[in-house]
PDB file of N, CA, C and O in Angstrom:
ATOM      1  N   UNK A   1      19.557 -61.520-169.042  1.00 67.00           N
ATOM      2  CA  UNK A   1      19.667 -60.312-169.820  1.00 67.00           C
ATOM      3  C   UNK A   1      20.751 -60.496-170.880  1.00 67.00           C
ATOM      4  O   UNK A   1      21.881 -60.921-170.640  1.00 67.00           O
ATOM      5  N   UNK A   2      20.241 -60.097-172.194  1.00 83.00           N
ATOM      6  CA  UNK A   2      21.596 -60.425-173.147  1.00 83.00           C
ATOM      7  C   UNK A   2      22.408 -59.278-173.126  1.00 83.00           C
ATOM      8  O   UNK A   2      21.922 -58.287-172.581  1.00 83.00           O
ATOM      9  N   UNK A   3      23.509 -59.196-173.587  1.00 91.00           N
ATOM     10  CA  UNK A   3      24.467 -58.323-174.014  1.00 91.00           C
ATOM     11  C   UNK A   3      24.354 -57.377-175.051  1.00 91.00           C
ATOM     12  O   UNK A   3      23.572 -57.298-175.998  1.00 91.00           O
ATOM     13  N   UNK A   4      25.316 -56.662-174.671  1.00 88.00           N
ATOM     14  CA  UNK A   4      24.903 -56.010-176.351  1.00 88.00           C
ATOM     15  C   UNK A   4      25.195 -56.648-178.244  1.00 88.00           C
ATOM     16  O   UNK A   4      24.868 -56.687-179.430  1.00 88.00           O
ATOM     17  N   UNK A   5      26.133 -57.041-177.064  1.00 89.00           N
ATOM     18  CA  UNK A   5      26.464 -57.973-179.008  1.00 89.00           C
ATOM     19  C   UNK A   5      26.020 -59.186-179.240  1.00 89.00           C
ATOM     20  O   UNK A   5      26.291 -59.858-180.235  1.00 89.00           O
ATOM     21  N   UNK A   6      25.184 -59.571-178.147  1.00 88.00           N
ATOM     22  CA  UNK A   6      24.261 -60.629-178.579  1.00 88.00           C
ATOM     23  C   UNK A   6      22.637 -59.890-179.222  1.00 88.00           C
ATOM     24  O   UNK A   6      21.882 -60.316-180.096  1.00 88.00           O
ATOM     25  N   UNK A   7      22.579 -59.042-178.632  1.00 89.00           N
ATOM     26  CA  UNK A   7      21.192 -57.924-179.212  1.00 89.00           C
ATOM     27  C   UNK A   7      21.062 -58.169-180.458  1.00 89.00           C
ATOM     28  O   UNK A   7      20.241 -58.773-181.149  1.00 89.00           O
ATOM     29  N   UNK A   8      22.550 -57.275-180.732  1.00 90.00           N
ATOM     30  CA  UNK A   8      22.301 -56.531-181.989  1.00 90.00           C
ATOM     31  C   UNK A   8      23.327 -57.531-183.114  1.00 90.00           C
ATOM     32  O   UNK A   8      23.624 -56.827-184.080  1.00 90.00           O
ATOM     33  N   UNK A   9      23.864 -58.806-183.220  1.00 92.00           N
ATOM     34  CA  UNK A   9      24.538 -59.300-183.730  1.00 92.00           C
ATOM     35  C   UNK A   9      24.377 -59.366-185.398  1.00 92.00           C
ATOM     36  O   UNK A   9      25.229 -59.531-186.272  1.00 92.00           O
ATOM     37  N   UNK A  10      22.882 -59.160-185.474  1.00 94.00           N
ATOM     38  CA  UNK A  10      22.756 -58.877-187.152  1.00 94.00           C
ATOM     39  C   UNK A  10      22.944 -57.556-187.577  1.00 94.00           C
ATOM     40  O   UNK A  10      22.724 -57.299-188.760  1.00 94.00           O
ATOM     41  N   UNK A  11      23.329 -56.640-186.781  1.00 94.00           N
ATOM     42  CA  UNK A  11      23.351 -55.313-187.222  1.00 94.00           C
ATOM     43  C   UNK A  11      25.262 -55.541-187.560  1.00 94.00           C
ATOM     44  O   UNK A  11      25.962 -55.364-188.556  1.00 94.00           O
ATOM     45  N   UNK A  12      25.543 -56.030-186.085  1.00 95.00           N
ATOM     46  CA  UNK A  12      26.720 -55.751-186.809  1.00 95.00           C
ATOM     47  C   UNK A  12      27.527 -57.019-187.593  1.00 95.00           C
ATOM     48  O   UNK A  12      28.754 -57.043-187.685  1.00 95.00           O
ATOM     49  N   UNK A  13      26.902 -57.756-187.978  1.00 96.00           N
ATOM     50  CA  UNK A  13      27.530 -58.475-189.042  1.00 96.00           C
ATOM     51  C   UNK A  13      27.240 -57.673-190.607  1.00 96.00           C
ATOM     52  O   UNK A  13      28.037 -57.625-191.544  1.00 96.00           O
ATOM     53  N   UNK A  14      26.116 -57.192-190.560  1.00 96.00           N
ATOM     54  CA  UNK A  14      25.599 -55.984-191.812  1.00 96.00           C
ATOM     55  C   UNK A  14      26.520 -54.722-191.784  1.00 96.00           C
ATOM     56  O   UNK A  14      26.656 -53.928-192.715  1.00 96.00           O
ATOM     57  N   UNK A  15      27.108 -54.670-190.610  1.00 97.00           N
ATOM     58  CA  UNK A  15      28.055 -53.464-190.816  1.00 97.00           C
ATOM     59  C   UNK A  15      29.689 -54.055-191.175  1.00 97.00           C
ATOM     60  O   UNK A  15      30.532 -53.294-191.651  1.00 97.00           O
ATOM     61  N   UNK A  16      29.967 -55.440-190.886  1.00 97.00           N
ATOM     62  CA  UNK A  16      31.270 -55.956-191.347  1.00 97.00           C
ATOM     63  C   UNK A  16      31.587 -56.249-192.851  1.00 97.00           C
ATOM     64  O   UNK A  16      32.585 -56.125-193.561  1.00 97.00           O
ATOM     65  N   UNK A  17      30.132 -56.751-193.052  1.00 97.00           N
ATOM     66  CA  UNK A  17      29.604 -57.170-194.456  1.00 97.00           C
ATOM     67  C   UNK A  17      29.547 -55.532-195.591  1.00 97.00           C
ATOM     68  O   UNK A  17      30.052 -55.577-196.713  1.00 97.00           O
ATOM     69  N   UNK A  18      29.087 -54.638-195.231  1.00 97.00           N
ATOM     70  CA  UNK A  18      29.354 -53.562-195.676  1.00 97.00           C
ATOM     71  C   UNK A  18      30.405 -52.721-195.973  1.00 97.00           C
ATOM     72  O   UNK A  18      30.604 -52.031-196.973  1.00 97.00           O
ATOM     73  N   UNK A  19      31.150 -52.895-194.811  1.00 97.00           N
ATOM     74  CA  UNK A  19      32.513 -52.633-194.438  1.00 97.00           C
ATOM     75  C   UNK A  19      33.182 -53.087-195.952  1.00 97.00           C
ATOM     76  O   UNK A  19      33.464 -52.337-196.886  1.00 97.00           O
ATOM     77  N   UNK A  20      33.306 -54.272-195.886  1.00 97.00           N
ATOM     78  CA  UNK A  20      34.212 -55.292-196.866  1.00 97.00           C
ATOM     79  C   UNK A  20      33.850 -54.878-198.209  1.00 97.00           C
ATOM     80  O   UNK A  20      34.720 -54.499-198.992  1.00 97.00           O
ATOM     81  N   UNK A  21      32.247 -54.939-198.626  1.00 96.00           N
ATOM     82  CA  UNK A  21      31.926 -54.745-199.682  1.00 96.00           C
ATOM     83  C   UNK A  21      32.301 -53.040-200.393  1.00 96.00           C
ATOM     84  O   UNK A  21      32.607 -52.896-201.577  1.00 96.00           O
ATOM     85  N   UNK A  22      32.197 -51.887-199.408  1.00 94.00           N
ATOM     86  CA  UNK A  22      32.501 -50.790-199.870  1.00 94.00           C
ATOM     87  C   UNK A  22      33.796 -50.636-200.039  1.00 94.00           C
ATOM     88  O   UNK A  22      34.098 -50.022-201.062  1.00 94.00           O
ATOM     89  N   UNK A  23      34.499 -50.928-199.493  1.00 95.00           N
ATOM     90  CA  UNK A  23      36.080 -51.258-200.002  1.00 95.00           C
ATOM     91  C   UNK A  23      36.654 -51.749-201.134  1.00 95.00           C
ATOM     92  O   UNK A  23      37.604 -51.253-201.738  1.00 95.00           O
ATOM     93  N   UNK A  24      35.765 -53.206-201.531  1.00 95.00           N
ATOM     94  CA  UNK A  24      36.211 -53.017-202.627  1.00 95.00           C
ATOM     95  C   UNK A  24      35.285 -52.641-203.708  1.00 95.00           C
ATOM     96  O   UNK A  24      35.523 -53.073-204.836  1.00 95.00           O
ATOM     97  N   UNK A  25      34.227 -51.867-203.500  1.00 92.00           N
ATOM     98  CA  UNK A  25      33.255 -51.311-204.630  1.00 92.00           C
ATOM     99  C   UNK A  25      34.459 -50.079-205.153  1.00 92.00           C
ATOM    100  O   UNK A  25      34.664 -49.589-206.264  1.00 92.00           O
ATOM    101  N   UNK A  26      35.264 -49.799-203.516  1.00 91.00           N
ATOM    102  CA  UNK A  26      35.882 -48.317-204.141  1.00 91.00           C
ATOM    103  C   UNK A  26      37.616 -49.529-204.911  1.00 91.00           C
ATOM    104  O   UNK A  26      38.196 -49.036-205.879  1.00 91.00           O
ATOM    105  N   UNK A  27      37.823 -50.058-204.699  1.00 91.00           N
ATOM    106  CA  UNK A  27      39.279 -50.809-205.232  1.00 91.00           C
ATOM    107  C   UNK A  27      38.718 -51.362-206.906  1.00 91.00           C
ATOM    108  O   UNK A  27      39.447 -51.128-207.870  1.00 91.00           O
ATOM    109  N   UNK A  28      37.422 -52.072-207.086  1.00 92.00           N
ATOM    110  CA  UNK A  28      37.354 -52.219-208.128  1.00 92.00           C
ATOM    111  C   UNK A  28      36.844 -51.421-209.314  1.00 92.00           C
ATOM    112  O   UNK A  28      37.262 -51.337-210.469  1.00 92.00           O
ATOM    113  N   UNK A  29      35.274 -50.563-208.358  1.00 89.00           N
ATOM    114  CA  UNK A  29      34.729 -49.529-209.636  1.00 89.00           C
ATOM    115  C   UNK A  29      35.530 -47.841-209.234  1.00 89.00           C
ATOM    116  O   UNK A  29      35.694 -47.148-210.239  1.00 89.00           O
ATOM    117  N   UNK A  30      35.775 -47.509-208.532  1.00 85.00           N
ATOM    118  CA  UNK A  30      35.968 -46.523-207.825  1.00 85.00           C
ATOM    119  C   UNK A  30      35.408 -45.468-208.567  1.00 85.00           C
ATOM    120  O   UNK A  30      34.292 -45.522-209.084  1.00 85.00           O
ATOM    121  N   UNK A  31      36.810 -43.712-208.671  1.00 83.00           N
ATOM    122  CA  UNK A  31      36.524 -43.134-209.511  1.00 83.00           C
ATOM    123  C   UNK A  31      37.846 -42.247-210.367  1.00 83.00           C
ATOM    124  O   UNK A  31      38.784 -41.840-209.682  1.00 83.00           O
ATOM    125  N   UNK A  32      37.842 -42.090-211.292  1.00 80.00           N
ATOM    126  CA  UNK A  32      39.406 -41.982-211.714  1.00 80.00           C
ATOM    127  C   UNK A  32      39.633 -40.443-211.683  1.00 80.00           C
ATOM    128  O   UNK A  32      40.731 -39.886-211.687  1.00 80.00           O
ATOM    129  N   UNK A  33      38.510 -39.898-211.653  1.00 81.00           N
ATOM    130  CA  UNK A  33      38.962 -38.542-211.836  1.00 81.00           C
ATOM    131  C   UNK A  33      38.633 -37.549-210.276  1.00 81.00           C
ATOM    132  O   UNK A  33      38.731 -36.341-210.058  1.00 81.00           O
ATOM    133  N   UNK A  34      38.281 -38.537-209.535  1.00 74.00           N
ATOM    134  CA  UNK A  34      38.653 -38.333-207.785  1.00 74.00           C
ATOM    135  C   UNK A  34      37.769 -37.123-207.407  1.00 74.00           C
ATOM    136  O   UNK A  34      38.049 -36.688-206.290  1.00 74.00           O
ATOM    137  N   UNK A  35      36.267 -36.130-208.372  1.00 84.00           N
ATOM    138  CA  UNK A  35      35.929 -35.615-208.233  1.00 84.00           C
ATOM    139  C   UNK A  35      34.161 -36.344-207.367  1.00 84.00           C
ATOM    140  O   UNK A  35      33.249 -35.651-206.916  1.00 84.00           O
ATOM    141  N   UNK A  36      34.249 -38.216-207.419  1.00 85.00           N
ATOM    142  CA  UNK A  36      33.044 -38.517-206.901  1.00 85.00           C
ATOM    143  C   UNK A  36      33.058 -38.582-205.261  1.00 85.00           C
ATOM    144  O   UNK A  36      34.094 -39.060-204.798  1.00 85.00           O
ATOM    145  N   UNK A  37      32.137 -38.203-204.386  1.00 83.00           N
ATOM    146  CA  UNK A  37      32.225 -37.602-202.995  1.00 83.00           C
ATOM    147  C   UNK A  37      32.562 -38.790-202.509  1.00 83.00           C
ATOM    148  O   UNK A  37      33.571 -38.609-201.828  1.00 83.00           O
ATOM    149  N   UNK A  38      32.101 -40.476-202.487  1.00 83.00           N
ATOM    150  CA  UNK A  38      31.451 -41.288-201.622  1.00 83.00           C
ATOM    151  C   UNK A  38      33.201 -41.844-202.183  1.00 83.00           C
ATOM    152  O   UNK A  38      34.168 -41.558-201.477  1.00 83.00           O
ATOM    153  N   UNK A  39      33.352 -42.527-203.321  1.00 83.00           N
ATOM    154  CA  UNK A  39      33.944 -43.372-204.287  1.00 83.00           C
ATOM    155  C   UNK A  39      35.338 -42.893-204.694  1.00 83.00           C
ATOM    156  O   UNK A  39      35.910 -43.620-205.506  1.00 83.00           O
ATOM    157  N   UNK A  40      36.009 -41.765-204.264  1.00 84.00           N
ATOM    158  CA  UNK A  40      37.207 -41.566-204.461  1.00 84.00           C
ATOM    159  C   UNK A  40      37.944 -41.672-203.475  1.00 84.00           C
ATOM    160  O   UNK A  40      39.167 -41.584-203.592  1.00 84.00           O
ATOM    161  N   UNK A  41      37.487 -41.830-202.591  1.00 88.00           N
ATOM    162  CA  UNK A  41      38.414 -41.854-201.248  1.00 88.00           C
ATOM    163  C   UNK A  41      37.844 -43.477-200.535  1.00 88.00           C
ATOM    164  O   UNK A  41      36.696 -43.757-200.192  1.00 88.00           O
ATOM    165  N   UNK A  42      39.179 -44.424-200.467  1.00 90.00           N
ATOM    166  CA  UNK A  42      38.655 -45.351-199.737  1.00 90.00           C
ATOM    167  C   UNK A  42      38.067 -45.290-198.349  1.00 90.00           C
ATOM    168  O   UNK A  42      37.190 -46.044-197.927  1.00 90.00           O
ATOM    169  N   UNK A  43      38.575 -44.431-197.768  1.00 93.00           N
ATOM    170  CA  UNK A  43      37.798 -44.401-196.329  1.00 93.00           C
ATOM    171  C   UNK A  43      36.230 -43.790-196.180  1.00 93.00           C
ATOM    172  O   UNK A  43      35.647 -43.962-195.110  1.00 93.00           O
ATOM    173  N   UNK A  44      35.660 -43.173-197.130  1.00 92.00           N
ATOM    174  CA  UNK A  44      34.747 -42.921-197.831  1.00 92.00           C
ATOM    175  C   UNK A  44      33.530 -43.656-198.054  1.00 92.00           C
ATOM    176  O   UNK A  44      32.371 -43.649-197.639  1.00 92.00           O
ATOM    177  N   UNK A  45      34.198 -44.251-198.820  1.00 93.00           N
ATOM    178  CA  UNK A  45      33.434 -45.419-199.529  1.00 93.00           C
ATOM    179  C   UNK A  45      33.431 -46.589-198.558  1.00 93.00           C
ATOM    180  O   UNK A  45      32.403 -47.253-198.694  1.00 93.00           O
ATOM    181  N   UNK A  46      34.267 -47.065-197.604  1.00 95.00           N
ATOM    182  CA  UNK A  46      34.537 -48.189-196.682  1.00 95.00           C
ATOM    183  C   UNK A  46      33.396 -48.268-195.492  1.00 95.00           C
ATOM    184  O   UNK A  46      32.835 -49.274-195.056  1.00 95.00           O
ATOM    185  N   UNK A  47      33.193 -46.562-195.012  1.00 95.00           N
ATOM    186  CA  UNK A  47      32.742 -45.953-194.123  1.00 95.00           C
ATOM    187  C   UNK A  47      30.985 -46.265-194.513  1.00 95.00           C
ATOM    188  O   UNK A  47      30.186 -46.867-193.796  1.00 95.00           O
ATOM    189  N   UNK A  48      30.695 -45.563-196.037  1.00 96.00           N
ATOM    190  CA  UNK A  48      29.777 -45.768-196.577  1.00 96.00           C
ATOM    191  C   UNK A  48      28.636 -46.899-196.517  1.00 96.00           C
ATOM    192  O   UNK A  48      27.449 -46.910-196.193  1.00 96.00           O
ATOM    193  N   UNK A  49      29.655 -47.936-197.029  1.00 95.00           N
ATOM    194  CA  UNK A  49      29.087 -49.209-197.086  1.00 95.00           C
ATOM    195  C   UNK A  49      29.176 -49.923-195.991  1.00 95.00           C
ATOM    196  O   UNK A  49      28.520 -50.945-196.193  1.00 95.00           O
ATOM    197  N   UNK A  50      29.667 -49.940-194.862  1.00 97.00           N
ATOM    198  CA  UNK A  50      29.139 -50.280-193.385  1.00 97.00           C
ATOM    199  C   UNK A  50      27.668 -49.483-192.815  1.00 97.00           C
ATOM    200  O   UNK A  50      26.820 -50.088-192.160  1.00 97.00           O
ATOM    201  N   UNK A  51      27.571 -48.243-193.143  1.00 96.00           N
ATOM    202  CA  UNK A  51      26.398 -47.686-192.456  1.00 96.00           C
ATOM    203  C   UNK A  51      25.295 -48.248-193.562  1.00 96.00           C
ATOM    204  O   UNK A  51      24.105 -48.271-193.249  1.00 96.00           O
ATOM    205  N   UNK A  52      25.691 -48.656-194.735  1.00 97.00           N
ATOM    206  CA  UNK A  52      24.522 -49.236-195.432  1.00 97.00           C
ATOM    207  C   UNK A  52      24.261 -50.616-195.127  1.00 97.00           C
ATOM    208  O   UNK A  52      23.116 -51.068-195.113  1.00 97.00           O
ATOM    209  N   UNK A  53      25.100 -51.176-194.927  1.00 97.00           N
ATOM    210  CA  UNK A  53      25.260 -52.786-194.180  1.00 97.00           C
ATOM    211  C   UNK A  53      24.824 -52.832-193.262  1.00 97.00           C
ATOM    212  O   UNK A  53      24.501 -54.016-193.169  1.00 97.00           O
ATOM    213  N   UNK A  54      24.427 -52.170-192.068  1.00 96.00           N
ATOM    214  CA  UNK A  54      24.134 -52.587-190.972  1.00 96.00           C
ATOM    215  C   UNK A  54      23.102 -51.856-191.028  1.00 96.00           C
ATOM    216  O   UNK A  54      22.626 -51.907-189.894  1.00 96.00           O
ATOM    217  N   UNK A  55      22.210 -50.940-191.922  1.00 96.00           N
ATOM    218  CA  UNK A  55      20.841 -50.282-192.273  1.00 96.00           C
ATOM    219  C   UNK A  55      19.855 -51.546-192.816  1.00 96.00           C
ATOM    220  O   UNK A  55      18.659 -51.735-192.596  1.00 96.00           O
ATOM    221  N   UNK A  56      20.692 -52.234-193.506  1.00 96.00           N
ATOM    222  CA  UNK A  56      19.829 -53.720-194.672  1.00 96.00           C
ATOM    223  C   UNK A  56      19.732 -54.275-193.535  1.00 96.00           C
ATOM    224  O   UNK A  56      18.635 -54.607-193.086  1.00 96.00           O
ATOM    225  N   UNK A  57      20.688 -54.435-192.988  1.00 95.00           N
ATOM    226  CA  UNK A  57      20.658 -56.053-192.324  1.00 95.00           C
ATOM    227  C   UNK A  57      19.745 -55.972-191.294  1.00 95.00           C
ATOM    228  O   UNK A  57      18.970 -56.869-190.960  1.00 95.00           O
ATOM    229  N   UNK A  58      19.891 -54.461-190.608  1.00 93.00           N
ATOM    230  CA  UNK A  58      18.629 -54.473-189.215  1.00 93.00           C
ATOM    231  C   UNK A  58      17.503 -54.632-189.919  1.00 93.00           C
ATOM    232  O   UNK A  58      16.618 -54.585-189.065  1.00 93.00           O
ATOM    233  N   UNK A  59      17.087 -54.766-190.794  1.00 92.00           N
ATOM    234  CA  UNK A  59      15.918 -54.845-191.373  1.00 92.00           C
ATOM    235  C   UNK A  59      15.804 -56.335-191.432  1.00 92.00           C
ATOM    236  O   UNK A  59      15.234 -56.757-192.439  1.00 92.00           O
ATOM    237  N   UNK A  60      16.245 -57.261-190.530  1.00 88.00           N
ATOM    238  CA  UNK A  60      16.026 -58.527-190.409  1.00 88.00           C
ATOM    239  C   UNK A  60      15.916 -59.181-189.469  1.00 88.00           C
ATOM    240  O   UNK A  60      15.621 -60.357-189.252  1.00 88.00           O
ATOM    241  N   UNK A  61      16.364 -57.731-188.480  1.00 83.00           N
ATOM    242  CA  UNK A  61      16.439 -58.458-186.964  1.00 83.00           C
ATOM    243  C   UNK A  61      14.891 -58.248-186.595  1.00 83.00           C
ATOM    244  O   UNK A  61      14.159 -57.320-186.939  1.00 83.00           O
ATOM    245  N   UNK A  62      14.528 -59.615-185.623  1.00 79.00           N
ATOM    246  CA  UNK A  62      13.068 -59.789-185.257  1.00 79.00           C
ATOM    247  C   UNK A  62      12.999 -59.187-183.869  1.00 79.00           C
ATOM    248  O   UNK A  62      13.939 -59.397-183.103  1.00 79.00           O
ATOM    249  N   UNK A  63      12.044 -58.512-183.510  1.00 75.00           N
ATOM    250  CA  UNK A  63      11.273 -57.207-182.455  1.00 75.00           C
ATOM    251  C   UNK A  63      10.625 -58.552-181.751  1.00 75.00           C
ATOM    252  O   UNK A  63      10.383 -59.599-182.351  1.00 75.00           O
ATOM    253  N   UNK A  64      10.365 -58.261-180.156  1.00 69.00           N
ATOM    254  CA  UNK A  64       9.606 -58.926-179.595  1.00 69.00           C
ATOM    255  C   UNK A  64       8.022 -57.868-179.631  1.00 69.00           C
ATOM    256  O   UNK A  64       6.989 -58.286-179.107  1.00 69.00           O
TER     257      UNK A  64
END
């Protein structure tokens, strides 16, 4: 029987990978006038792009 983090190991590398990338989507493009919902707040945007990371990436893991 596998584990859980052997299961799901592409989900959560898509959520580390997301993680990283929304962080700095918000450090490099962000938003200056702090009125955008996702993109003005790093925890936001950090949060963001993990649940989108690990949405792509399960879309790769193979189903028996």
């Amino acid at each position: 029987m596998k584990t859980f983090f052997q299961k799901h190991i592409i989900t959560i590398i898509g959520v580390a990978v997301g993680l990283i990338v929304g962080y700095l989507y918000w450090h490099y493009v962000g938003c200056n006038s702090g009125t955008c919902a996702i993109t003005s707040n790093p925890r936001n945007s950090t949060l963001y792009g993990g649940m989108i990371g690990g949405l792509v990436f399960s879309l790769f893991k193979k189903e028996k």
